[in-house]
Amino acid sequence: MNILVVRTDKLGDFITALPSFYILKHYNPKNKIIALVAPLNRALAEACDFIDDVIVDDGKSSLFTLSSQLREAKIDASVTLFSNTRVALAQFLAGIPKRIAPATKIAQIFYNKRVKQRRSEVKMAEFEYNLALTQALFPDISLEFPKPLLVFDDAKSLYESFCKEHKISRNVIAFHVGFGGSSDANWNLDEYEELIRTKLADKKYQIVLTFGPDEKGLYEEMQNRLHKEDVVFYLSLDGIVTFAKLLSQFKLFVSTSTGTYHLASLVGCPTMTFFGDR
């Protein structure tokens, strides 16, 4: 059975979908699990051994192009974890026989199996709402999945090289002071700096500050603030999978609720996050 799982939004949102991919694959290993994702999530999707194929939707190609890609994949059923009119109509035009999605938005008219969910009530975590949708396809499916969900065989050796390069001999606490814009609140840089200096004072851990490839300005700002301190500044330019491997080896990851925070949780790094402005 060829099963399409759709989650075409941001990194953190895609990560909350990964347990659904996993349980669908392990319900029957003969199932072919196909991911429809945004371009920024392609590499991470391809790194998951429970995803067999990846279709990328950049949101800019024609609806005909997307529907043709889906038709060529010969999909038997789809589970759309977060829908919009574009992906809904593309699946309809592709002639996917069974199309499952939340019963929200106008897009629901293009699905033939709709599940009522009120995610704004936050009665479950986002990944649990995603898992619930898979039961509309297989009512007897097990919702259990391993934690951490993603493990890399070469993560330790990569981390050892990272430590050697940066002369790190202690366990790492990493801080990610930026955010992707989806979080309601974040600490300001003064507050982060105060917390970082507190940890620097006890000299128990190596402090690493991480930055995404589009956060060069923030990277330079924090270098100016902490230029005399024993801090490693890491600008992630080697891709999301390499960053995930490093995260899996850190002692703690401190961040607001953003994509990198979800990534740390995915690979088993303990997290500390903020859900308010103080």
Short mmCIF file of C-alpha atoms in Angstrom, two decimals:
data_model
loop_
_atom_site.label_atom_id
_atom_site.label_comp_id
_atom_site.label_asym_id
_atom_site.label_seq_id
_atom_site.Cartn_x
_atom_site.Cartn_y
_atom_site.Cartn_z
CA MET A 1 0.00 0.00 0.00
CA ASN A 2 1.37 3.42 -0.96
CA ILE A 3 0.54 5.94 1.77
CA LEU A 4 1.10 9.69 1.42
CA VAL A 5 1.61 11.71 4.59
CA VAL A 6 1.35 15.47 4.13
CA ARG A 7 2.98 18.09 6.33
CA THR A 8 4.24 21.02 4.26
CA ASP A 9 4.81 23.68 6.92
CA LYS A 10 7.78 24.63 9.13
CA LEU A 11 10.52 22.50 10.66
CA GLY A 12 8.99 22.15 14.13
CA ASP A 13 5.59 21.27 12.66
CA PHE A 14 7.13 18.63 10.42
CA ILE A 15 8.97 17.08 13.38
CA THR A 16 5.67 16.69 15.25
CA ALA A 17 4.50 14.65 12.25
CA LEU A 18 7.36 12.13 12.32
CA PRO A 19 5.77 9.77 14.87
CA SER A 20 2.86 9.39 12.43
CA PHE A 21 5.23 8.39 9.63
CA TYR A 22 6.88 5.88 11.96
CA ILE A 23 3.74 4.11 13.14
CA LEU A 24 2.32 3.90 9.61
CA LYS A 25 5.52 2.24 8.40
CA HIS A 26 5.63 -0.18 11.30
CA TYR A 27 1.94 -1.05 11.08
CA ASN A 28 2.94 -2.95 7.96
CA PRO A 29 6.58 -2.71 6.79
CA LYS A 30 5.38 -3.49 3.27
CA ASN A 31 3.63 -0.12 3.19
CA LYS A 32 5.46 2.48 1.15
CA ILE A 33 5.42 5.73 3.10
CA ILE A 34 5.71 8.85 0.97
CA ALA A 35 6.24 12.27 2.56
CA LEU A 36 4.99 15.50 1.01
CA VAL A 37 7.10 18.23 2.61
CA ALA A 38 8.36 21.78 2.23
CA PRO A 39 11.87 22.19 0.73
CA LEU A 40 13.52 22.98 4.09
CA ASN A 41 12.43 19.60 5.48
CA ARG A 42 13.59 17.43 2.60
CA ALA A 43 16.98 16.44 4.05
CA LEU A 44 15.50 15.50 7.41
CA ALA A 45 12.76 13.44 5.76
CA GLU A 46 15.35 11.62 3.66
CA ALA A 47 17.33 10.81 6.82
CA CYS A 48 14.40 8.86 8.32
CA ASP A 49 14.49 5.14 7.55
CA PHE A 50 10.72 4.93 8.06
CA ILE A 51 10.09 7.27 5.11
CA ASP A 52 10.53 5.56 1.74
CA ASP A 53 10.13 8.47 -0.65
CA VAL A 54 9.93 12.26 -0.48
CA ILE A 55 7.97 14.66 -2.67
CA VAL A 56 8.82 18.32 -2.22
CA ASP A 57 6.23 21.06 -2.64
CA ASP A 58 7.71 24.54 -2.78
CA GLY A 59 4.25 26.12 -2.92
CA LYS A 60 5.22 27.90 -6.15
CA SER A 61 4.90 25.23 -8.84
CA SER A 62 1.56 24.88 -10.61
CA LEU A 63 -1.24 22.87 -9.11
CA PHE A 64 -1.10 20.66 -12.22
CA THR A 65 2.59 19.90 -11.57
CA LEU A 66 1.93 18.88 -7.98
CA SER A 67 -1.10 16.76 -8.81
CA SER A 68 0.91 15.05 -11.59
CA GLN A 69 3.69 14.20 -9.12
CA LEU A 70 1.14 12.67 -6.78
CA ARG A 71 -0.57 10.73 -9.56
CA GLU A 72 2.76 9.26 -10.68
CA ALA A 73 3.37 8.00 -7.13
CA LYS A 74 0.28 5.74 -7.43
CA ILE A 75 -0.94 6.58 -3.94
CA ASP A 76 -3.62 4.41 -2.36
CA ALA A 77 -4.36 6.61 0.65
CA SER A 78 -3.26 9.93 2.09
CA VAL A 79 -3.17 11.33 5.61
CA THR A 80 -2.93 15.12 5.58
CA LEU A 81 -1.86 16.28 9.02
CA PHE A 82 -2.13 19.98 8.22
CA SER A 83 -4.08 21.02 5.18
CA ASN A 84 -4.41 23.95 2.85
CA THR A 85 -6.46 24.35 -0.31
CA ARG A 86 -3.47 23.74 -2.58
CA VAL A 87 -2.49 20.32 -1.23
CA ALA A 88 -6.13 19.31 -0.79
CA LEU A 89 -7.08 20.08 -4.39
CA ALA A 90 -3.87 18.47 -5.71
CA GLN A 91 -4.75 15.21 -3.99
CA PHE A 92 -8.31 15.36 -5.34
CA LEU A 93 -7.05 15.95 -8.90
CA ALA A 94 -4.50 13.14 -8.49
CA GLY A 95 -7.36 10.74 -7.88
CA ILE A 96 -6.10 9.38 -4.54
CA PRO A 97 -8.87 6.93 -3.50
CA LYS A 98 -8.84 7.59 0.25
CA ARG A 99 -7.98 11.06 1.49
CA ILE A 100 -7.97 11.77 5.24
CA ALA A 101 -7.61 15.19 6.90
CA PRO A 102 -8.85 17.28 9.83
CA ALA A 103 -12.37 18.66 9.35
CA THR A 104 -11.20 22.27 9.32
CA LYS A 105 -11.03 25.06 6.76
CA ILE A 106 -12.65 25.14 3.33
CA ALA A 107 -10.05 22.64 2.11
CA GLN A 108 -11.90 19.81 3.88
CA ILE A 109 -14.39 19.55 1.00
CA PHE A 110 -11.68 17.88 -1.12
CA TYR A 111 -11.22 14.99 1.34
CA ASN A 112 -13.50 11.96 1.62
CA LYS A 113 -12.65 11.14 5.24
CA ARG A 114 -12.71 14.06 7.66
CA VAL A 115 -11.78 13.91 11.34
CA LYS A 116 -13.05 16.55 13.76
CA GLN A 117 -10.19 18.10 15.73
CA ARG A 118 -10.13 21.30 17.76
CA ARG A 119 -6.41 21.85 18.08
CA SER A 120 -6.92 25.34 19.51
CA GLU A 121 -8.29 23.66 22.66
CA VAL A 122 -4.85 22.06 23.17
CA LYS A 123 -6.28 18.91 24.78
CA MET A 124 -3.37 16.97 23.31
CA ALA A 125 0.14 17.74 22.11
CA GLU A 126 0.48 18.46 18.40
CA PHE A 127 2.12 15.10 17.69
CA GLU A 128 -0.83 13.36 19.41
CA TYR A 129 -3.35 15.14 17.16
CA ASN A 130 -1.27 13.95 14.21
CA LEU A 131 -1.22 10.38 15.51
CA ALA A 132 -4.99 10.42 15.98
CA LEU A 133 -5.47 11.06 12.26
CA THR A 134 -3.68 7.82 11.39
CA GLN A 135 -6.39 5.86 13.22
CA ALA A 136 -8.88 6.97 10.59
CA LEU A 137 -6.87 4.86 8.15
CA PHE A 138 -6.05 1.93 10.45
CA PRO A 139 -8.29 1.87 13.58
CA ASP A 140 -6.17 -0.87 15.20
CA ILE A 141 -2.82 0.86 14.66
CA SER A 142 -0.44 1.10 17.62
CA LEU A 143 0.45 4.68 18.50
CA GLU A 144 3.68 3.71 20.25
CA PHE A 145 7.02 4.91 18.92
CA PRO A 146 10.59 4.91 20.27
CA LYS A 147 12.10 7.87 22.07
CA PRO A 148 14.30 9.29 20.76
CA LEU A 149 12.71 8.68 17.41
CA LEU A 150 15.77 9.50 15.32
CA VAL A 151 19.19 7.97 16.07
CA PHE A 152 22.33 8.43 13.96
CA ASP A 153 25.11 5.84 13.96
CA ASP A 154 27.77 8.44 13.19
CA ALA A 155 26.61 11.12 15.64
CA LYS A 156 29.22 10.32 18.29
CA SER A 157 32.16 10.48 15.88
CA LEU A 158 30.88 13.75 14.42
CA TYR A 159 30.56 15.19 17.93
CA GLU A 160 34.07 14.07 18.83
CA SER A 161 35.41 15.91 15.77
CA PHE A 162 33.38 18.99 16.76
CA CYS A 163 34.85 18.88 20.29
CA LYS A 164 38.37 18.47 18.97
CA GLU A 165 37.96 21.39 16.58
CA HIS A 166 36.66 23.70 19.32
CA LYS A 167 38.84 22.32 22.16
CA ILE A 168 35.82 21.15 24.17
CA SER A 169 36.53 18.83 27.11
CA ARG A 170 33.33 19.22 29.17
CA ASN A 171 29.68 18.37 28.62
CA VAL A 172 27.90 20.95 26.48
CA ILE A 173 24.96 23.15 27.32
CA ALA A 174 23.83 24.81 24.11
CA PHE A 175 21.79 27.99 23.84
CA HIS A 176 19.80 28.99 20.76
CA VAL A 177 18.81 32.61 21.29
CA GLY A 178 16.98 33.09 17.98
CA PHE A 179 13.63 31.76 16.81
CA GLY A 180 11.83 31.12 13.56
CA GLY A 181 8.97 33.51 14.19
CA SER A 182 6.35 30.93 15.18
CA SER A 183 6.90 31.20 18.91
CA ASP A 184 4.65 33.55 20.87
CA ALA A 185 7.43 34.82 23.06
CA ASN A 186 11.15 34.63 23.61
CA TRP A 187 13.60 35.97 26.12
CA ASN A 188 15.46 39.08 25.07
CA LEU A 189 19.22 38.96 24.56
CA ASP A 190 19.96 40.62 27.91
CA GLU A 191 18.09 37.83 29.71
CA TYR A 192 19.84 35.11 27.71
CA GLU A 193 23.19 36.75 28.41
CA GLU A 194 22.49 36.82 32.15
CA LEU A 195 21.63 33.11 32.16
CA ILE A 196 24.66 32.23 30.04
CA ARG A 197 27.01 34.18 32.31
CA THR A 198 25.53 32.40 35.33
CA LYS A 199 26.46 29.04 33.80
CA LEU A 200 29.88 30.29 32.73
CA ALA A 201 30.63 31.27 36.31
CA ASP A 202 30.40 27.73 37.68
CA LYS A 203 32.76 26.41 34.96
CA LYS A 204 31.03 23.03 35.01
CA TYR A 205 29.88 22.95 31.39
CA GLN A 206 31.10 24.14 28.02
CA ILE A 207 28.69 26.75 26.68
CA VAL A 208 27.89 26.61 22.97
CA LEU A 209 25.70 29.15 21.20
CA THR A 210 24.03 27.85 18.03
CA PHE A 211 22.67 29.85 15.12
CA GLY A 212 20.83 29.00 11.93
CA PRO A 213 22.27 29.91 8.52
CA ASP A 214 20.01 32.97 8.31
CA GLU A 215 21.01 34.28 11.77
CA LYS A 216 24.43 35.72 10.96
CA GLY A 217 23.52 39.11 12.42
CA LEU A 218 22.50 37.50 15.70
CA TYR A 219 25.66 35.39 15.62
CA GLU A 220 27.80 38.53 15.39
CA GLU A 221 25.78 40.32 18.09
CA MET A 222 26.33 37.53 20.61
CA GLN A 223 30.02 37.34 19.71
CA ASN A 224 30.29 41.03 20.59
CA ARG A 225 28.47 40.52 23.88
CA LEU A 226 30.53 37.50 24.97
CA HIS A 227 33.79 37.97 23.08
CA LYS A 228 35.99 37.58 26.17
CA GLU A 229 34.19 34.51 27.49
CA ASP A 230 34.84 30.78 27.02
CA VAL A 231 31.97 30.32 24.59
CA VAL A 232 31.83 28.42 21.30
CA PHE A 233 29.78 30.13 18.61
CA TYR A 234 28.40 27.66 16.07
CA LEU A 235 26.81 28.95 12.86
CA SER A 236 25.08 25.93 11.34
CA LEU A 237 25.99 25.92 7.65
CA ASP A 238 26.28 22.16 7.09
CA GLY A 239 22.59 21.34 6.96
CA ILE A 240 19.86 20.32 9.36
CA VAL A 241 20.92 16.66 9.59
CA THR A 242 24.47 17.54 10.70
CA PHE A 243 23.02 19.92 13.28
CA ALA A 244 20.67 17.18 14.53
CA LYS A 245 23.61 14.81 15.01
CA LEU A 246 25.42 17.39 17.15
CA LEU A 247 22.30 18.13 19.16
CA SER A 248 21.91 14.46 20.01
CA GLN A 249 25.20 14.61 21.95
CA PHE A 250 24.61 17.81 23.95
CA LYS A 251 23.80 17.65 27.67
CA LEU A 252 21.05 20.31 27.41
CA PHE A 253 19.56 22.57 24.75
CA VAL A 254 18.09 25.90 25.87
CA SER A 255 15.79 27.69 23.44
CA THR A 256 12.37 29.14 22.94
CA SER A 257 9.80 26.89 21.25
CA THR A 258 11.12 26.90 17.72
CA GLY A 259 12.19 24.39 15.08
CA THR A 260 15.60 23.70 16.59
CA TYR A 261 14.00 23.01 19.98
CA HIS A 262 11.79 20.33 18.38
CA LEU A 263 14.85 18.96 16.60
CA ALA A 264 16.70 18.58 19.90
CA SER A 265 13.77 16.68 21.39
CA LEU A 266 13.54 14.45 18.30
CA VAL A 267 17.12 13.22 18.74
CA GLY A 268 16.94 12.80 22.51
CA CYS A 269 18.66 15.92 23.80
CA PRO A 270 17.09 17.21 27.04
CA THR A 271 15.48 20.62 26.45
CA MET A 272 14.65 23.71 28.43
CA THR A 273 12.25 26.11 26.76
CA PHE A 274 10.19 29.21 27.40
CA PHE A 275 6.46 29.58 26.80
CA GLY A 276 6.09 33.12 28.07
CA ASP A 277 7.82 36.48 27.99
CA ARG A 278 9.39 36.10 31.41
#
